[in-house]
Short mmCIF file of C-alpha atoms in Angstrom, two decimals:
data_model
loop_
_atom_site.label_atom_id
_atom_site.label_comp_id
_atom_site.label_asym_id
_atom_site.label_seq_id
_atom_site.Cartn_x
_atom_site.Cartn_y
_atom_site.Cartn_z
CA MET A 424 124.63 -56.19 274.25
CA ALA A 425 123.55 -53.32 272.02
CA PRO A 426 125.17 -49.88 272.29
CA THR A 427 123.20 -47.78 274.69
CA GLN A 428 122.80 -44.21 275.93
CA PRO A 429 122.39 -43.58 279.68
CA ASP A 430 118.96 -44.08 281.16
CA LEU A 431 118.53 -41.14 283.51
CA ALA A 432 116.04 -43.12 285.56
CA ALA A 433 118.20 -46.26 285.74
CA PRO A 434 118.27 -47.92 289.14
CA PRO A 435 121.56 -48.37 290.97
CA ALA A 436 123.63 -51.24 289.68
CA ALA A 437 123.25 -54.58 291.47
CA GLY A 438 126.20 -55.28 293.73
CA LEU A 439 128.51 -58.24 293.41
CA PRO A 440 128.78 -59.42 297.03
CA GLY A 441 131.76 -61.63 297.73
CA ALA A 442 133.34 -61.17 294.30
CA SER A 443 137.06 -60.52 294.05
CA ALA A 444 138.18 -57.80 291.66
CA TRP A 445 141.31 -56.29 290.06
CA VAL A 446 141.79 -52.89 288.51
CA LEU A 447 144.51 -53.27 285.84
CA THR A 448 146.17 -50.19 284.29
CA ASP A 449 149.61 -48.72 283.75
CA GLY A 450 148.91 -46.28 286.55
CA LYS A 451 147.55 -43.35 284.51
CA ALA A 452 145.21 -41.45 286.85
CA GLY A 453 142.40 -41.04 284.38
CA ASP A 454 142.34 -44.73 283.43
CA GLU A 455 142.60 -45.96 287.01
CA THR A 456 139.89 -43.55 288.22
CA GLN A 457 137.36 -44.84 285.67
CA CYS A 458 138.04 -48.47 286.63
CA LEU A 459 137.75 -47.71 290.38
CA ALA A 460 134.48 -45.89 289.71
CA VAL A 461 132.86 -48.91 288.14
CA ALA A 462 134.18 -51.27 290.84
CA GLU A 463 132.95 -48.99 293.66
CA ARG A 464 129.47 -48.62 292.14
CA LEU A 465 129.34 -52.44 292.28
CA GLY A 466 130.20 -52.34 295.97
CA LEU A 467 133.68 -53.80 295.44
CA SER A 468 137.06 -52.87 296.94
CA PRO A 469 139.33 -53.96 294.10
CA GLU A 470 143.03 -54.82 294.27
CA ILE A 471 145.00 -52.33 292.13
CA ARG A 472 147.46 -54.02 289.74
CA ARG A 473 149.74 -51.79 287.66
CA VAL A 474 151.56 -52.92 284.56
CA ALA A 475 154.96 -51.53 283.55
CA PRO A 476 156.09 -53.13 280.31
CA GLY A 477 159.47 -52.19 278.96
CA ALA A 478 160.80 -51.87 275.46
CA PRO A 479 160.29 -53.35 272.95
CA PHE A 480 157.06 -54.95 274.31
CA ALA A 481 155.51 -51.61 275.23
CA TRP A 482 155.90 -50.47 271.62
CA LEU A 483 153.81 -53.38 270.38
CA MET A 484 150.87 -52.80 272.71
CA PRO A 485 147.94 -53.29 272.58
CA TRP A 486 148.53 -55.95 269.88
CA GLY A 487 151.59 -57.71 271.19
CA PRO A 488 152.16 -60.01 274.20
CA ILE A 489 152.81 -59.02 277.80
CA ASP A 490 156.40 -58.23 278.76
CA PRO A 491 157.92 -61.66 279.73
CA ARG A 492 159.58 -59.88 282.68
CA GLU A 493 156.04 -59.43 284.03
CA ARG A 494 154.67 -62.92 283.32
CA ALA A 495 152.68 -64.65 286.05
CA GLY A 496 155.61 -66.62 287.46
CA ARG A 497 157.91 -63.60 287.99
CA PRO A 498 158.22 -61.79 291.34
CA GLY A 499 155.94 -58.75 291.45
CA SER A 500 153.99 -59.79 288.34
CA PRO A 501 150.81 -57.73 287.87
CA VAL A 502 149.07 -60.96 286.69
CA ALA A 503 150.17 -63.27 289.52
CA PRO A 504 147.40 -65.53 290.85
CA PRO A 505 145.07 -66.03 292.52
CA PHE A 506 143.01 -64.64 289.63
CA PRO A 507 140.01 -62.42 290.32
CA ASP A 508 136.32 -63.03 289.64
CA LEU A 509 136.27 -59.68 287.81
CA ALA A 510 139.11 -57.76 286.11
CA ILE A 511 138.51 -54.20 284.96
CA ALA A 512 141.21 -52.63 282.79
CA SER A 513 141.88 -49.47 280.79
CA GLY A 514 144.76 -48.10 278.70
CA ARG A 515 146.41 -49.69 275.70
CA ARG A 516 149.29 -51.20 277.76
CA ALA A 517 146.78 -53.08 279.84
CA VAL A 518 145.15 -54.91 276.90
CA PRO A 519 147.64 -57.80 276.63
CA TYR A 520 147.59 -58.25 280.41
CA LEU A 521 143.82 -58.43 280.45
CA ARG A 522 143.94 -61.07 277.71
CA ALA A 523 146.50 -62.97 279.83
CA VAL A 524 144.20 -62.90 282.86
CA LYS A 525 141.41 -64.40 280.81
CA ARG A 526 143.67 -67.13 279.47
CA LEU A 527 145.51 -67.92 282.70
CA SER A 528 142.27 -68.10 284.73
CA GLY A 529 140.96 -70.74 282.31
CA GLY A 530 138.19 -68.33 281.31
CA ARG A 531 136.92 -67.99 284.86
CA SER A 532 137.67 -64.30 285.27
CA PHE A 533 135.08 -61.98 283.73
CA THR A 534 137.01 -59.23 281.90
CA VAL A 535 135.96 -55.67 281.28
CA PHE A 536 137.85 -53.06 279.29
CA LEU A 537 137.01 -49.34 279.50
CA LYS A 538 137.39 -47.27 276.30
CA ASP A 539 138.30 -48.55 272.85
CA PRO A 540 141.03 -51.20 273.17
CA ARG A 541 142.01 -50.67 269.50
CA THR A 542 142.09 -54.45 268.95
CA GLY A 543 138.34 -54.85 268.59
CA PRO A 544 135.59 -55.88 271.03
CA GLY A 545 137.13 -59.29 271.52
CA ALA A 546 139.69 -57.79 273.88
CA ALA A 547 137.32 -58.41 276.82
CA ASP A 548 134.07 -60.07 277.75
CA LEU A 549 132.54 -56.58 277.95
CA VAL A 550 133.78 -53.25 276.57
CA TRP A 551 132.60 -49.84 277.56
CA ALA A 552 133.29 -46.86 275.25
CA PRO A 553 132.09 -43.29 275.08
CA SER A 554 129.60 -42.62 272.35
CA TYR A 555 132.06 -40.60 270.28
CA ASP A 556 134.14 -43.78 269.80
CA ARG A 557 133.17 -45.93 266.87
CA ILE A 558 133.70 -49.36 268.30
CA GLU A 559 130.64 -51.60 268.03
CA GLY A 560 129.82 -55.19 268.96
CA PRO A 561 127.33 -57.41 270.84
CA ASN A 562 129.46 -57.03 273.98
CA VAL A 563 129.96 -53.23 273.70
CA VAL A 564 128.04 -50.72 275.85
CA ARG A 565 128.37 -47.02 274.97
CA THR A 566 127.24 -44.00 276.96
CA LEU A 567 127.62 -40.28 276.47
CA THR A 568 129.69 -39.64 279.62
CA ALA A 569 132.45 -41.61 281.31
CA PRO A 570 132.34 -43.45 284.64
CA HIS A 571 133.50 -41.41 287.63
CA ARG A 572 133.70 -41.72 291.44
CA PHE A 573 131.40 -38.83 292.36
CA SER A 574 128.17 -40.62 293.15
CA PRO A 575 125.08 -38.60 294.33
CA GLU A 576 125.78 -39.93 297.83
CA ARG A 577 129.38 -38.69 297.79
CA LEU A 578 128.36 -35.28 296.54
CA GLU A 579 125.62 -35.03 299.19
CA ALA A 580 128.10 -35.95 301.91
CA ALA A 581 130.47 -33.21 300.64
CA ARG A 582 127.64 -30.68 300.81
CA ALA A 583 126.81 -31.76 304.34
CA ARG A 584 130.39 -31.54 305.49
CA PRO A 585 132.22 -29.27 303.01
CA ASP A 586 135.93 -28.42 303.07
CA PRO A 587 136.13 -25.33 305.33
CA ARG A 588 138.66 -23.70 302.96
CA LEU A 589 135.85 -23.57 300.39
CA SER A 590 132.76 -23.10 302.49
CA ALA A 591 134.38 -19.88 303.87
CA LEU A 592 134.37 -18.36 300.41
CA PRO A 593 131.41 -16.06 299.72
CA ALA A 594 128.79 -17.18 297.22
CA PRO A 595 128.38 -17.42 294.35
CA ARG A 596 131.17 -19.90 293.90
CA ALA A 597 132.52 -21.29 290.64
CA ALA A 598 134.69 -24.44 290.46
CA VAL A 599 137.49 -24.00 287.94
CA LEU A 600 138.70 -27.38 286.65
CA ALA A 601 141.81 -26.63 284.58
CA GLY A 602 143.31 -29.31 282.41
CA GLY A 603 145.74 -28.52 279.67
CA ASP A 604 147.79 -29.89 276.79
CA SER A 605 146.87 -33.38 275.63
CA ARG A 606 146.99 -35.58 272.51
CA HIS A 607 143.73 -33.87 271.54
CA GLY A 608 145.27 -30.37 271.36
CA ALA A 609 147.46 -27.82 273.05
CA PHE A 610 146.89 -24.45 274.75
CA SER A 611 148.46 -21.52 272.94
CA THR A 612 149.67 -18.36 274.69
CA ARG A 613 146.51 -16.68 273.36
CA ASP A 614 144.41 -19.41 274.98
CA VAL A 615 146.13 -18.88 278.37
CA ALA A 616 145.60 -15.09 278.19
CA ARG A 617 141.98 -15.52 277.14
CA LEU A 618 141.10 -18.00 279.86
CA ALA A 619 142.95 -15.99 282.53
CA GLY A 620 141.18 -12.78 281.41
CA GLN A 621 137.76 -14.39 281.45
CA LEU A 622 138.35 -15.76 284.97
CA ARG A 623 139.47 -12.33 286.16
CA SER A 624 136.25 -10.89 284.80
CA LEU A 625 134.30 -13.56 286.68
CA ALA A 626 136.15 -12.79 289.91
CA ALA A 627 135.74 -9.04 289.45
CA GLY A 628 131.98 -9.62 289.26
CA GLY A 629 132.02 -11.08 292.82
CA VAL A 630 132.33 -14.77 291.99
CA SER A 631 134.63 -16.81 294.28
CA LEU A 632 136.85 -19.19 292.32
CA MET A 633 137.63 -22.70 293.62
CA ILE A 634 140.50 -23.74 291.39
CA THR A 635 142.25 -27.01 290.77
CA THR A 636 144.86 -27.81 288.07
CA SER A 637 146.26 -30.98 286.59
CA ARG A 638 149.67 -32.29 285.67
CA ARG A 639 148.89 -31.22 282.10
CA THR A 640 148.15 -27.56 282.94
CA PRO A 641 150.68 -25.34 281.03
CA PRO A 642 153.07 -23.47 283.34
CA GLY A 643 151.83 -20.14 282.11
CA LEU A 644 148.22 -20.94 282.90
CA ALA A 645 149.15 -22.43 286.26
CA ALA A 646 150.96 -19.19 287.13
CA GLU A 647 147.96 -17.09 286.15
CA LEU A 648 145.69 -19.20 288.32
CA ARG A 649 148.03 -18.95 291.27
CA ALA A 650 147.99 -15.16 290.85
CA LEU A 651 144.18 -15.11 290.84
CA ALA A 652 144.08 -17.01 294.10
CA ARG A 653 146.88 -14.92 295.61
CA ASP A 654 144.98 -11.71 294.74
CA GLY A 655 142.19 -12.86 296.98
CA ARG A 656 139.89 -13.95 294.22
CA GLY A 657 139.44 -17.48 295.59
CA PHE A 658 141.23 -20.69 296.55
CA LEU A 659 143.70 -22.79 294.53
CA TRP A 660 144.50 -26.28 295.73
CA ASP A 661 148.27 -26.55 295.60
CA GLY A 662 148.46 -30.20 296.66
CA THR A 663 148.69 -29.49 300.37
CA GLY A 664 146.08 -30.87 302.75
CA GLU A 665 143.16 -33.02 301.77
CA ASN A 666 142.12 -32.91 298.11
CA PRO A 667 138.94 -30.66 298.14
CA TYR A 668 137.76 -31.75 294.66
CA ALA A 669 134.50 -33.33 295.90
CA SER A 670 133.66 -30.15 297.82
CA MET A 671 134.43 -28.07 294.76
CA LEU A 672 131.88 -30.00 292.78
CA ALA A 673 129.34 -30.08 295.59
CA LEU A 674 129.54 -26.34 296.47
CA ALA A 675 129.75 -25.00 292.94
CA ASP A 676 127.07 -22.69 291.72
CA ALA A 677 128.66 -23.11 288.31
CA ILE A 678 131.62 -25.06 286.94
CA VAL A 679 134.21 -23.75 284.46
CA VAL A 680 136.05 -26.68 282.86
CA THR A 681 138.59 -26.89 280.05
CA ALA A 682 137.49 -28.95 277.10
CA ASP A 683 140.37 -31.44 277.07
CA SER A 684 139.16 -33.91 279.69
CA VAL A 685 136.28 -36.36 279.27
CA ASN A 686 136.61 -37.24 282.95
CA MET A 687 136.25 -33.72 284.20
CA LEU A 688 133.36 -32.94 281.92
CA SER A 689 131.62 -36.17 282.95
CA GLU A 690 132.09 -35.33 286.67
CA ALA A 691 130.81 -31.78 286.13
CA VAL A 692 127.51 -32.72 284.38
CA ALA A 693 126.77 -35.16 287.20
CA THR A 694 126.29 -32.23 289.60
CA GLY A 695 123.40 -30.38 288.02
CA ALA A 696 125.32 -27.07 288.26
CA PRO A 697 125.75 -25.05 285.01
CA VAL A 698 128.86 -26.26 283.19
CA LEU A 699 130.77 -23.67 281.18
CA VAL A 700 133.38 -25.06 278.79
CA PHE A 701 136.61 -23.24 277.72
CA GLU A 702 137.74 -24.47 274.31
CA PRO A 703 141.30 -23.76 273.05
CA GLU A 704 141.41 -22.05 269.67
CA GLY A 705 143.04 -25.00 268.07
CA GLY A 706 140.19 -27.31 268.98
CA VAL A 707 140.28 -30.62 270.87
CA GLY A 708 140.40 -33.16 268.05
CA ARG A 709 137.94 -35.99 268.26
CA LEU A 710 136.76 -34.76 271.66
CA GLY A 711 134.92 -32.11 269.55
CA ARG A 712 132.25 -34.79 268.86
CA PHE A 713 131.89 -35.36 272.60
CA LEU A 714 131.44 -31.58 273.22
CA ALA A 715 128.97 -31.32 270.42
CA GLU A 716 126.87 -34.09 271.94
CA LEU A 717 127.03 -32.43 275.39
CA LYS A 718 125.92 -29.10 273.92
CA SER A 719 123.15 -30.74 271.87
CA ALA A 720 121.80 -32.37 275.03
CA GLY A 721 121.80 -29.03 276.78
CA LEU A 722 124.28 -30.13 279.41
CA VAL A 723 127.04 -27.57 278.79
CA LYS A 724 127.55 -24.11 277.30
CA SER A 725 130.61 -22.26 276.11
CA PHE A 726 132.43 -20.09 278.67
CA GLY A 727 132.55 -16.39 277.86
CA GLY A 728 133.76 -14.84 281.11
CA LYS A 729 130.37 -14.71 282.95
CA LEU A 730 128.14 -17.06 284.78
CA GLU A 731 125.20 -18.59 282.91
CA CYS A 732 122.12 -19.85 284.74
CA TYR A 733 120.34 -22.71 283.07
CA ALA A 734 118.80 -25.96 284.14
CA TYR A 735 119.39 -29.49 282.90
CA GLU A 736 118.83 -32.97 284.21
CA LYS A 737 122.16 -34.07 285.64
CA LEU A 738 123.74 -37.06 283.96
CA ASP A 739 125.69 -39.82 285.65
CA SER A 740 126.39 -42.78 283.31
CA THR A 741 128.31 -44.72 285.94
CA PRO A 742 125.35 -46.69 287.30
CA VAL A 743 124.39 -47.73 283.75
CA ILE A 744 127.89 -48.96 283.04
CA ALA A 745 128.06 -50.80 286.40
CA GLN A 746 124.68 -52.42 285.73
CA ALA A 747 125.91 -53.70 282.40
CA VAL A 748 128.99 -55.19 284.11
CA ALA A 749 126.77 -56.76 286.80
CA GLU A 750 124.47 -58.34 284.19
CA GLY A 751 127.41 -59.59 282.09
CA PHE A 752 129.08 -61.04 285.19
CA ALA A 753 125.92 -62.87 286.20
CA ALA A 754 125.49 -64.37 282.73
CA HIS A 755 129.16 -65.41 282.71
CA ARG A 756 128.91 -67.14 286.09
CA ALA A 757 125.68 -68.89 285.02
CA ALA A 758 127.45 -70.18 281.88
CA ILE A 759 130.34 -71.53 284.01
CA ARG A 760 127.94 -73.34 286.35
CA ALA A 761 126.03 -74.79 283.42
CA ALA A 762 129.18 -76.05 281.83
CA ALA A 763 130.33 -77.63 285.09
CA SER A 764 127.04 -79.44 285.52
CA ARG A 765 127.19 -81.13 282.09
#
């Protein structure tokens, strides 16, 4: 399977009726969300399995074995049978467990790994990676953006029945998706002051802010965002009530997003709304290649404290990734049937 870029006209992925599926991660929200996104686009309701290896086995991952305390015969093992038809995994700690599923199922389970497993494309039957990663192989599919759970149908449903806390805000509305410090870079005090000042300018110009933060958002930035909402400049979700994230994306006339999250950027460019990216002064490491590709494709622009109106063809790579999984799964099952008939 040659590396590919998303086909904007690609049909929805074929479903896998009757197939059983696992999502296998160490519980990190970003990894689990991507796996669930692919499973859901295939029409599956997967069983969530979370690995929790201890030292020293966690130190050796992704190259070492699974933690023996979590082997298949132990109570609560994340790889206890019956084994699934399809296993989708992400995160370096999940790599040995995905290999174990393949081995313990006698090769019956079709395995998928999302992002670069660091051990090469042989870590799974199929590997998806973003185009800024360098992994290549006949079983590797690459797309510009990451899989996510915000299908066109889900966004349309959110527009039809929006969260009343957001629909009450006067237009124009800007969704503010605030990430924060990561392995790709950190927010300095100057970054916090610059972003807060730019958002104040936006609000002063009559734009309603629909704000959400993450666990990585620096305390100083979180405090500034709370103050903006408290001053009547919009709404900040503080974790109470239903998560309004889908409505934020659906109602946004523009989206301001920090540059540290592939997931948030991928979700944003699937909406068709202008996407304005705040970049910390220290950069975002190898995600800089991702941002450069998004800018080159005309999908995002840099945020400078004001709305920008521009058009682009919204991009959702999830159906392309799901289609690749469906095709790989079908070929795998055909090979199993052929082997059984010999």
